[in-house]
Amino acid sequence: MLTSLFFLAVMFIGVPIGICLCLAGMFYIWDSGNPLLFQSFPMQMFGGVDSYGLIAIPLFILIGEIMNGGGITRRLVELSMAFIGSVKGGLAYVNILANALVSSIIGSATAQVAIMSQVMVPQMEKQGYDKTFAAGLTVYGGMLGPIIPPSVMFVVYSVLAQVAVGDMLIAGILPGILLTVLFFVLIALMGLVYEYPRSERRTLRQRARSVAVCSPTLLIPIVIVGSILSGLANPTEAAAVGAVASALVGRYVTKEFRFSQIPEMLVRSGIYSAIVLFLVAAAAVFSWILIFGKVPQATAAWVQTVAKDPVTFMLLSNVILLVIGTVIDGIPGLIMTVPILLPIATEVYGIDPRHFGVVVVVNLVLGLMSPPVGLSFFVAAAVTGAKPGKMFIVTLPFFLVCCVALVLLSIFPWLSLGLLK
């Protein structure tokens, strides 16, 4: 109890979450009166990052850096426009489709929102869309980033849950497609009420030219996802090949990437990777302390008095995770919840850890779009100048659709596991 209060106290005064986890671990050891546990502290931290699968994280981040610097994002947007054509609300569909394509390369919601807000919102404004709606829609499109592979959050979950990274990445494909389709349906329904502008009309020849020019950029997601699905490479190897492919496409196809940019990109990727990996190391200590303190067992006893079956447990977990996700970023949220809830899900209710992982990640990503924090809305606001609160209100139907998707994912495991059978 004292450790929990100490953890909350240091977190609410603004101490970074990774340091909070380490300090809470030290406080628990001190409070337990067993100083010999301090000898295991560094071993637990090292053990947390001693995983081959974690090498994929800096490689996925590097792919996003190269893609952004090589102009590949704009080509994917152009390709989406060629596919959608001149329809009512065309740029709204393009926004979601382009985000889905970019998601297969970047794998981070906030990074994707920052990139796509610069690309899509000005274009939508020029065609007559409200800036607030355009920015909010881009935020929900960015939600696909941590769901459609590659995904940094799925890699972290795989390490925490001790499941295959490749399985988790594949498990995110169908949920990503489900969300994309639901967003398309919602845009079509909202188009019956609101007068969305039509996309710029293009001839068949213009579309064919756009497809021919931009299609080579699809080589990157094909290499990454295809090599994993086919079994030719594991996720780490696929990430390495994807980084090379993105550099070659950016240099020789889009011709906007220069090899001289690599050192700067490596530094940025290294900094972000170090932050993520430190969180994972701190999570190992946190999990160790939770197990030592028998927290999962106590939580399981309480949950079993409320949830009598797996579906009820999943719906209860949705509520808990969504509340946590509204105030804590995705990876710290994983670190705080997975060590407690996963043993209950697998041992008490017999839920597949891969299915549970998809639901956890989607919940925490949706939390990035939810008050009172809504980090993704603030990222979009910083880029576009739109107001975060107004963005949430204008795009509230998309939030409700995401909640429907979460219920479906919770009730029907095959929506996550269908490609793994």
Short mmCIF file of C-alpha atoms in Angstrom, two decimals:
data_model
loop_
_atom_site.label_atom_id
_atom_site.label_comp_id
_atom_site.label_asym_id
_atom_site.label_seq_id
_atom_site.Cartn_x
_atom_site.Cartn_y
_atom_site.Cartn_z
CA MET A 1 0.00 0.00 0.00
CA LEU A 2 2.78 2.42 0.96
CA THR A 3 4.62 1.59 -2.28
CA SER A 4 1.49 2.40 -4.33
CA LEU A 5 1.07 5.74 -2.56
CA PHE A 6 4.76 6.54 -3.07
CA PHE A 7 4.51 5.65 -6.79
CA LEU A 8 1.43 7.86 -7.30
CA ALA A 9 3.02 10.72 -5.36
CA VAL A 10 6.21 10.84 -7.44
CA MET A 11 4.24 10.38 -10.68
CA PHE A 12 1.85 13.27 -9.95
CA ILE A 13 4.68 15.68 -9.14
CA GLY A 14 5.97 15.18 -12.68
CA VAL A 15 8.75 12.59 -12.34
CA PRO A 16 9.13 10.64 -15.64
CA ILE A 17 7.30 7.32 -15.54
CA GLY A 18 10.44 5.20 -16.02
CA ILE A 19 12.14 6.79 -13.03
CA CYS A 20 8.89 6.48 -11.04
CA LEU A 21 8.91 2.74 -11.60
CA CYS A 22 12.53 2.40 -10.48
CA LEU A 23 12.02 4.59 -7.40
CA ALA A 24 8.90 2.63 -6.46
CA GLY A 25 10.91 -0.58 -6.68
CA MET A 26 13.63 0.84 -4.43
CA PHE A 27 11.03 2.11 -1.97
CA TYR A 28 9.39 -1.34 -1.79
CA ILE A 29 12.75 -3.02 -1.07
CA TRP A 30 13.50 -0.46 1.65
CA ASP A 31 10.01 -0.84 3.13
CA SER A 32 10.26 -4.66 3.06
CA GLY A 33 13.31 -4.59 5.33
CA ASN A 34 15.20 -6.96 3.04
CA PRO A 35 18.17 -4.98 1.65
CA LEU A 36 19.55 -8.08 -0.08
CA LEU A 37 16.91 -7.51 -2.77
CA PHE A 38 18.90 -4.46 -3.93
CA GLN A 39 21.46 -6.90 -5.36
CA SER A 40 18.79 -8.24 -7.76
CA PHE A 41 17.67 -4.78 -8.84
CA PRO A 42 20.23 -4.24 -11.68
CA MET A 43 19.87 -7.87 -12.78
CA GLN A 44 16.12 -7.42 -13.19
CA MET A 45 16.63 -4.25 -15.24
CA PHE A 46 19.15 -5.91 -17.53
CA GLY A 47 16.96 -8.98 -17.91
CA GLY A 48 14.10 -6.75 -19.04
CA VAL A 49 15.97 -5.58 -22.14
CA ASP A 50 17.94 -8.78 -22.79
CA SER A 51 15.66 -9.74 -25.69
CA TYR A 52 16.48 -10.16 -29.37
CA GLY A 53 12.99 -8.95 -30.33
CA LEU A 54 13.63 -5.50 -28.87
CA ILE A 55 16.22 -4.81 -31.59
CA ALA A 56 13.23 -4.28 -33.89
CA ILE A 57 12.26 -1.08 -32.02
CA PRO A 58 15.15 1.19 -33.13
CA LEU A 59 14.91 -0.28 -36.65
CA PHE A 60 11.19 0.50 -36.93
CA ILE A 61 11.84 4.02 -35.64
CA LEU A 62 14.63 4.46 -38.19
CA ILE A 63 12.27 3.36 -40.98
CA GLY A 64 9.86 6.13 -39.97
CA GLU A 65 12.69 8.70 -39.98
CA ILE A 66 13.90 7.66 -43.45
CA MET A 67 10.35 7.54 -44.82
CA ASN A 68 9.59 11.05 -43.62
CA GLY A 69 12.90 12.45 -44.87
CA GLY A 70 12.58 10.67 -48.22
CA GLY A 71 9.19 12.09 -49.19
CA ILE A 72 7.60 8.66 -49.10
CA THR A 73 4.66 9.89 -47.00
CA ARG A 74 3.55 12.33 -49.71
CA ARG A 75 3.76 9.58 -52.35
CA LEU A 76 1.52 7.32 -50.26
CA VAL A 77 -1.03 10.13 -49.94
CA GLU A 78 -0.91 10.66 -53.72
CA LEU A 79 -1.41 6.92 -54.23
CA SER A 80 -4.44 6.99 -51.90
CA MET A 81 -5.94 9.83 -53.92
CA ALA A 82 -5.55 7.81 -57.12
CA PHE A 83 -7.36 4.85 -55.52
CA ILE A 84 -10.25 6.84 -54.00
CA GLY A 85 -11.09 9.00 -57.02
CA SER A 86 -13.64 11.82 -57.18
CA VAL A 87 -16.28 11.00 -54.55
CA LYS A 88 -18.12 13.00 -51.92
CA GLY A 89 -15.83 13.33 -48.92
CA GLY A 90 -12.99 11.95 -51.00
CA LEU A 91 -10.18 13.58 -49.01
CA ALA A 92 -11.65 12.23 -45.77
CA TYR A 93 -11.37 8.70 -47.20
CA VAL A 94 -7.89 9.53 -48.49
CA ASN A 95 -6.88 10.68 -45.00
CA ILE A 96 -7.81 7.32 -43.47
CA LEU A 97 -6.41 5.21 -46.33
CA ALA A 98 -3.13 7.14 -46.39
CA ASN A 99 -2.84 6.74 -42.62
CA ALA A 100 -3.42 3.00 -43.00
CA LEU A 101 -0.61 2.78 -45.58
CA VAL A 102 1.74 4.93 -43.50
CA SER A 103 0.86 2.85 -40.40
CA SER A 104 2.47 -0.15 -42.07
CA ILE A 105 5.78 1.71 -41.88
CA ILE A 106 5.85 4.08 -38.88
CA GLY A 107 4.20 2.16 -36.01
CA SER A 108 3.77 5.12 -33.60
CA ALA A 109 0.49 7.03 -33.16
CA THR A 110 1.92 10.38 -32.04
CA ALA A 111 4.69 10.38 -34.66
CA GLN A 112 2.18 9.53 -37.37
CA VAL A 113 -0.24 12.26 -36.25
CA ALA A 114 2.57 14.83 -36.36
CA ILE A 115 3.62 13.79 -39.88
CA MET A 116 0.16 13.34 -41.39
CA SER A 117 -1.22 16.56 -39.89
CA GLN A 118 1.39 18.48 -41.88
CA VAL A 119 0.44 16.64 -45.07
CA MET A 120 -3.34 16.17 -44.93
CA VAL A 121 -4.84 19.07 -42.99
CA PRO A 122 -3.66 21.86 -45.37
CA GLN A 123 -4.96 19.87 -48.36
CA MET A 124 -8.34 19.29 -46.74
CA GLU A 125 -8.61 22.97 -45.79
CA LYS A 126 -7.95 24.00 -49.39
CA GLN A 127 -10.86 21.83 -50.54
CA GLY A 128 -13.25 23.38 -48.02
CA TYR A 129 -13.11 21.06 -45.01
CA ASP A 130 -13.24 22.55 -41.54
CA LYS A 131 -9.72 22.60 -40.10
CA THR A 132 -10.87 21.21 -36.76
CA PHE A 133 -12.56 18.23 -38.40
CA ALA A 134 -9.57 17.63 -40.69
CA ALA A 135 -7.15 17.65 -37.74
CA GLY A 136 -9.40 15.42 -35.61
CA LEU A 137 -9.85 12.94 -38.45
CA THR A 138 -6.07 12.78 -38.88
CA VAL A 139 -5.76 11.96 -35.17
CA TYR A 140 -8.06 8.95 -35.53
CA GLY A 141 -6.23 7.92 -38.70
CA GLY A 142 -3.02 8.05 -36.68
CA MET A 143 -4.59 5.58 -34.25
CA LEU A 144 -3.88 2.90 -36.87
CA GLY A 145 -0.13 3.41 -36.36
CA PRO A 146 0.36 1.18 -33.29
CA ILE A 147 -2.17 -1.40 -34.56
CA ILE A 148 -1.22 -2.18 -38.18
CA PRO A 149 2.28 -3.72 -38.18
CA PRO A 150 4.96 -2.76 -37.53
CA SER A 151 4.10 -1.57 -34.03
CA VAL A 152 6.45 -0.54 -31.24
CA MET A 153 3.70 -1.16 -28.68
CA PHE A 154 3.20 -4.74 -29.89
CA VAL A 155 6.94 -5.37 -29.65
CA VAL A 156 6.97 -4.08 -26.06
CA TYR A 157 3.89 -6.14 -25.20
CA SER A 158 5.53 -9.23 -26.70
CA VAL A 159 8.49 -8.84 -24.34
CA LEU A 160 6.26 -8.19 -21.31
CA ALA A 161 3.96 -11.12 -22.12
CA GLN A 162 6.69 -13.48 -23.39
CA VAL A 163 4.91 -14.16 -26.68
CA ALA A 164 6.36 -14.19 -30.20
CA VAL A 165 6.81 -10.70 -31.66
CA GLY A 166 5.78 -11.97 -35.10
CA ASP A 167 2.50 -13.34 -33.74
CA MET A 168 1.61 -10.01 -32.14
CA LEU A 169 2.40 -8.05 -35.30
CA ILE A 170 0.25 -10.39 -37.41
CA ALA A 171 -2.55 -10.21 -34.82
CA GLY A 172 -2.79 -6.45 -35.44
CA ILE A 173 -3.61 -6.77 -39.16
CA LEU A 174 -7.31 -7.69 -38.95
CA PRO A 175 -8.10 -5.14 -36.17
CA GLY A 176 -6.39 -2.46 -38.28
CA ILE A 177 -8.49 -3.41 -41.30
CA LEU A 178 -11.64 -3.49 -39.13
CA LEU A 179 -11.02 0.04 -37.84
CA THR A 180 -10.26 1.32 -41.37
CA VAL A 181 -13.52 -0.15 -42.73
CA LEU A 182 -15.55 1.22 -39.80
CA PHE A 183 -14.03 4.69 -40.35
CA PHE A 184 -14.96 4.48 -44.04
CA VAL A 185 -18.55 3.52 -43.19
CA LEU A 186 -18.81 6.36 -40.68
CA ILE A 187 -17.50 8.91 -43.21
CA ALA A 188 -20.09 7.68 -45.71
CA LEU A 189 -22.90 8.02 -43.12
CA MET A 190 -21.73 11.46 -42.00
CA GLY A 191 -21.59 12.46 -45.67
CA LEU A 192 -25.38 12.02 -45.78
CA VAL A 193 -25.71 14.78 -43.17
CA TYR A 194 -22.77 17.08 -43.94
CA GLU A 195 -21.90 18.49 -47.34
CA TYR A 196 -18.37 17.17 -47.65
CA PRO A 197 -16.51 18.44 -50.73
CA ARG A 198 -15.80 16.10 -53.61
CA SER A 199 -12.23 15.20 -54.45
CA GLU A 200 -10.57 16.84 -57.41
CA ARG A 201 -11.66 15.01 -60.56
CA ARG A 202 -8.85 13.15 -62.30
CA THR A 203 -8.79 11.38 -65.61
CA LEU A 204 -8.04 7.70 -65.84
CA ARG A 205 -4.68 8.58 -67.36
CA GLN A 206 -3.80 10.86 -64.43
CA ARG A 207 -4.72 8.15 -61.94
CA ALA A 208 -2.69 5.55 -63.82
CA ARG A 209 0.30 7.90 -63.80
CA SER A 210 -0.01 8.48 -60.04
CA VAL A 211 -0.19 4.73 -59.42
CA ALA A 212 2.84 4.10 -61.62
CA VAL A 213 4.91 6.83 -59.96
CA CYS A 214 3.89 6.12 -56.35
CA SER A 215 3.50 2.33 -56.30
CA PRO A 216 7.22 1.66 -55.63
CA THR A 217 6.73 3.17 -52.16
CA LEU A 218 4.52 0.17 -51.34
CA LEU A 219 7.67 -1.94 -51.52
CA ILE A 220 8.46 -0.96 -47.92
CA PRO A 221 5.29 -2.33 -46.21
CA ILE A 222 5.30 -5.32 -48.58
CA VAL A 223 8.86 -6.17 -47.53
CA ILE A 224 8.13 -5.72 -43.82
CA VAL A 225 4.73 -7.39 -43.52
CA GLY A 226 5.19 -9.88 -46.36
CA SER A 227 8.45 -11.29 -45.04
CA ILE A 228 6.90 -11.80 -41.59
CA LEU A 229 3.68 -13.40 -42.91
CA SER A 230 5.58 -15.67 -45.31
CA GLY A 231 8.01 -16.79 -42.61
CA LEU A 232 11.03 -15.65 -44.63
CA ALA A 233 12.16 -13.35 -41.83
CA ASN A 234 11.42 -12.68 -38.19
CA PRO A 235 10.27 -9.17 -37.19
CA THR A 236 13.78 -7.96 -36.35
CA GLU A 237 15.19 -9.15 -39.69
CA ALA A 238 12.17 -7.72 -41.52
CA ALA A 239 12.73 -4.35 -39.81
CA ALA A 240 16.39 -4.34 -40.92
CA VAL A 241 15.46 -5.16 -44.52
CA GLY A 242 12.67 -2.55 -44.36
CA ALA A 243 15.15 0.12 -43.27
CA VAL A 244 17.37 -0.69 -46.26
CA ALA A 245 14.36 -0.75 -48.60
CA SER A 246 13.11 2.63 -47.35
CA ALA A 247 16.56 4.17 -47.84
CA LEU A 248 16.81 2.81 -51.39
CA VAL A 249 13.27 3.93 -52.30
CA GLY A 250 13.88 7.37 -50.82
CA ARG A 251 17.20 7.75 -52.63
CA TYR A 252 16.53 6.26 -56.05
CA VAL A 253 12.72 6.44 -56.48
CA THR A 254 11.49 9.57 -54.72
CA LYS A 255 15.03 11.03 -54.90
CA GLU A 256 14.42 13.14 -51.76
CA PHE A 257 16.56 11.13 -49.36
CA ARG A 258 20.31 11.70 -49.05
CA PHE A 259 22.70 9.28 -47.39
CA SER A 260 24.25 12.26 -45.61
CA GLN A 261 21.02 12.47 -43.54
CA ILE A 262 21.63 9.07 -41.97
CA PRO A 263 23.83 10.19 -39.02
CA GLU A 264 21.23 12.73 -37.88
CA MET A 265 18.43 10.18 -38.28
CA LEU A 266 20.40 7.59 -36.33
CA VAL A 267 20.84 10.03 -33.44
CA ARG A 268 17.11 10.82 -33.32
CA SER A 269 16.22 7.13 -33.57
CA GLY A 270 18.73 6.29 -30.85
CA ILE A 271 17.34 8.89 -28.45
CA TYR A 272 13.75 7.70 -28.85
CA SER A 273 14.81 4.05 -28.68
CA ALA A 274 16.75 4.68 -25.46
CA ILE A 275 13.62 6.19 -23.88
CA VAL A 276 11.51 3.18 -24.87
CA LEU A 277 14.11 0.62 -23.77
CA PHE A 278 14.63 2.34 -20.42
CA LEU A 279 10.87 2.07 -19.87
CA VAL A 280 11.04 -1.64 -20.68
CA ALA A 281 13.92 -2.12 -18.22
CA ALA A 282 12.00 -0.24 -15.54
CA ALA A 283 8.96 -2.39 -16.33
CA ALA A 284 10.96 -5.52 -15.54
CA VAL A 285 11.66 -4.17 -12.05
CA PHE A 286 8.04 -3.12 -11.64
CA SER A 287 6.79 -6.59 -12.65
CA TRP A 288 9.27 -8.23 -10.27
CA ILE A 289 8.03 -6.09 -7.38
CA LEU A 290 4.38 -6.81 -8.22
CA ILE A 291 4.98 -10.56 -8.25
CA PHE A 292 7.04 -10.40 -5.06
CA GLY A 293 4.22 -8.46 -3.40
CA LYS A 294 1.56 -10.89 -4.71
CA VAL A 295 -0.38 -8.05 -6.33
CA PRO A 296 -1.64 -10.13 -9.32
CA GLN A 297 -3.07 -12.76 -6.95
CA ALA A 298 -4.90 -10.14 -4.87
CA THR A 299 -6.22 -8.44 -8.01
CA ALA A 300 -7.35 -11.78 -9.45
CA ALA A 301 -9.32 -12.55 -6.30
CA TRP A 302 -11.16 -9.22 -6.60
CA VAL A 303 -11.78 -9.50 -10.34
CA GLN A 304 -13.28 -12.97 -9.97
CA THR A 305 -15.94 -11.54 -7.65
CA VAL A 306 -16.99 -9.11 -10.43
CA ALA A 307 -16.34 -10.98 -13.70
CA LYS A 308 -17.78 -14.48 -13.91
CA ASP A 309 -16.73 -15.29 -17.50
CA PRO A 310 -14.07 -14.28 -20.05
CA VAL A 311 -16.30 -11.82 -21.94
CA THR A 312 -17.24 -9.96 -18.76
CA PHE A 313 -13.57 -9.84 -17.77
CA MET A 314 -12.61 -8.42 -21.19
CA LEU A 315 -15.31 -5.74 -20.99
CA LEU A 316 -14.20 -4.84 -17.44
CA SER A 317 -10.60 -4.66 -18.66
CA ASN A 318 -11.72 -2.31 -21.45
CA VAL A 319 -13.07 0.14 -18.90
CA ILE A 320 -9.96 -0.07 -16.70
CA LEU A 321 -7.53 0.26 -19.62
CA LEU A 322 -9.43 3.10 -21.27
CA VAL A 323 -9.41 5.10 -18.03
CA ILE A 324 -5.68 4.47 -17.58
CA GLY A 325 -5.02 5.34 -21.24
CA THR A 326 -6.64 8.75 -20.87
CA VAL A 327 -3.95 9.92 -18.44
CA ILE A 328 -0.90 7.75 -19.27
CA ASP A 329 0.89 7.29 -22.60
CA GLY A 330 0.73 3.94 -24.41
CA ILE A 331 4.00 2.21 -23.46
CA PRO A 332 3.93 3.28 -19.76
CA GLY A 333 0.31 2.13 -19.73
CA LEU A 334 1.39 -1.29 -20.99
CA ILE A 335 4.08 -1.46 -18.36
CA MET A 336 1.64 -0.68 -15.54
CA THR A 337 -1.25 -2.92 -16.59
CA VAL A 338 0.09 -6.00 -18.37
CA PRO A 339 1.95 -7.53 -15.36
CA ILE A 340 -1.27 -7.32 -13.33
CA LEU A 341 -4.03 -8.14 -15.83
CA LEU A 342 -2.32 -10.64 -18.15
CA PRO A 343 -1.86 -13.43 -15.56
CA ILE A 344 -5.53 -13.10 -14.65
CA ALA A 345 -6.61 -13.20 -18.31
CA THR A 346 -4.55 -16.27 -19.18
CA GLU A 347 -4.59 -18.32 -15.95
CA VAL A 348 -8.06 -17.55 -14.60
CA TYR A 349 -10.12 -17.01 -17.74
CA GLY A 350 -8.06 -18.92 -20.33
CA ILE A 351 -7.81 -15.97 -22.74
CA ASP A 352 -5.16 -16.17 -25.45
CA PRO A 353 -2.37 -13.69 -24.55
CA ARG A 354 -2.20 -12.50 -28.17
CA HIS A 355 -5.92 -11.72 -28.21
CA PHE A 356 -5.62 -9.94 -24.89
CA GLY A 357 -2.60 -7.99 -26.16
CA VAL A 358 -4.54 -6.62 -29.14
CA VAL A 359 -7.36 -5.43 -26.87
CA VAL A 360 -4.89 -3.84 -24.44
CA VAL A 361 -3.02 -1.97 -27.19
CA VAL A 362 -6.18 -0.71 -28.93
CA ASN A 363 -7.54 0.49 -25.56
CA LEU A 364 -4.39 2.38 -24.64
CA VAL A 365 -4.10 3.91 -28.11
CA LEU A 366 -7.73 5.07 -27.91
CA GLY A 367 -6.79 6.66 -24.59
CA LEU A 368 -4.47 8.96 -26.57
CA MET A 369 -7.63 10.40 -28.16
CA SER A 370 -9.59 10.74 -24.92
CA PRO A 371 -9.93 13.58 -22.38
CA PRO A 372 -8.60 14.75 -19.99
CA VAL A 373 -5.18 14.43 -21.65
CA GLY A 374 -5.76 13.32 -25.24
CA LEU A 375 -2.08 13.54 -26.19
CA SER A 376 -2.67 12.96 -29.92
CA PHE A 377 -5.08 15.91 -30.07
CA PHE A 378 -2.43 18.15 -28.54
CA VAL A 379 0.12 16.92 -31.10
CA ALA A 380 -2.29 17.75 -33.93
CA ALA A 381 -3.08 21.10 -32.31
CA ALA A 382 0.61 22.00 -32.16
CA VAL A 383 0.95 21.31 -35.89
CA THR A 384 -2.34 22.75 -37.19
CA GLY A 385 -3.43 25.37 -34.64
CA ALA A 386 -6.83 23.70 -34.09
CA LYS A 387 -8.23 23.51 -30.54
CA PRO A 388 -7.87 20.05 -28.89
CA GLY A 389 -11.22 20.14 -27.05
CA LYS A 390 -13.13 21.17 -30.14
CA MET A 391 -11.38 18.44 -32.16
CA PHE A 392 -12.66 15.79 -29.75
CA ILE A 393 -16.25 17.09 -29.88
CA VAL A 394 -16.33 17.38 -33.68
CA THR A 395 -14.98 13.84 -34.15
CA LEU A 396 -16.90 12.22 -31.28
CA PRO A 397 -18.62 9.72 -33.65
CA PHE A 398 -15.17 8.27 -34.45
CA PHE A 399 -14.52 7.75 -30.74
CA LEU A 400 -17.82 5.88 -30.42
CA VAL A 401 -16.98 3.73 -33.46
CA CYS A 402 -13.64 2.85 -31.82
CA CYS A 403 -15.53 1.76 -28.69
CA VAL A 404 -17.74 -0.47 -30.85
CA ALA A 405 -14.60 -1.96 -32.44
CA LEU A 406 -13.19 -2.65 -28.96
CA VAL A 407 -16.33 -4.52 -27.92
CA LEU A 408 -16.19 -6.60 -31.12
CA LEU A 409 -12.50 -7.38 -30.57
CA SER A 410 -13.21 -8.36 -26.97
CA ILE A 411 -16.11 -10.70 -27.81
CA PHE A 412 -14.74 -12.29 -31.00
CA PRO A 413 -11.14 -13.52 -30.56
CA TRP A 414 -10.91 -14.56 -34.24
CA LEU A 415 -10.79 -10.85 -35.19
CA SER A 416 -7.32 -10.86 -33.64
CA LEU A 417 -6.25 -14.46 -34.13
CA GLY A 418 -7.78 -15.22 -37.54
CA LEU A 419 -4.48 -14.94 -39.44
CA LEU A 420 -2.62 -17.01 -36.83
CA LYS A 421 -4.71 -20.16 -37.16
#
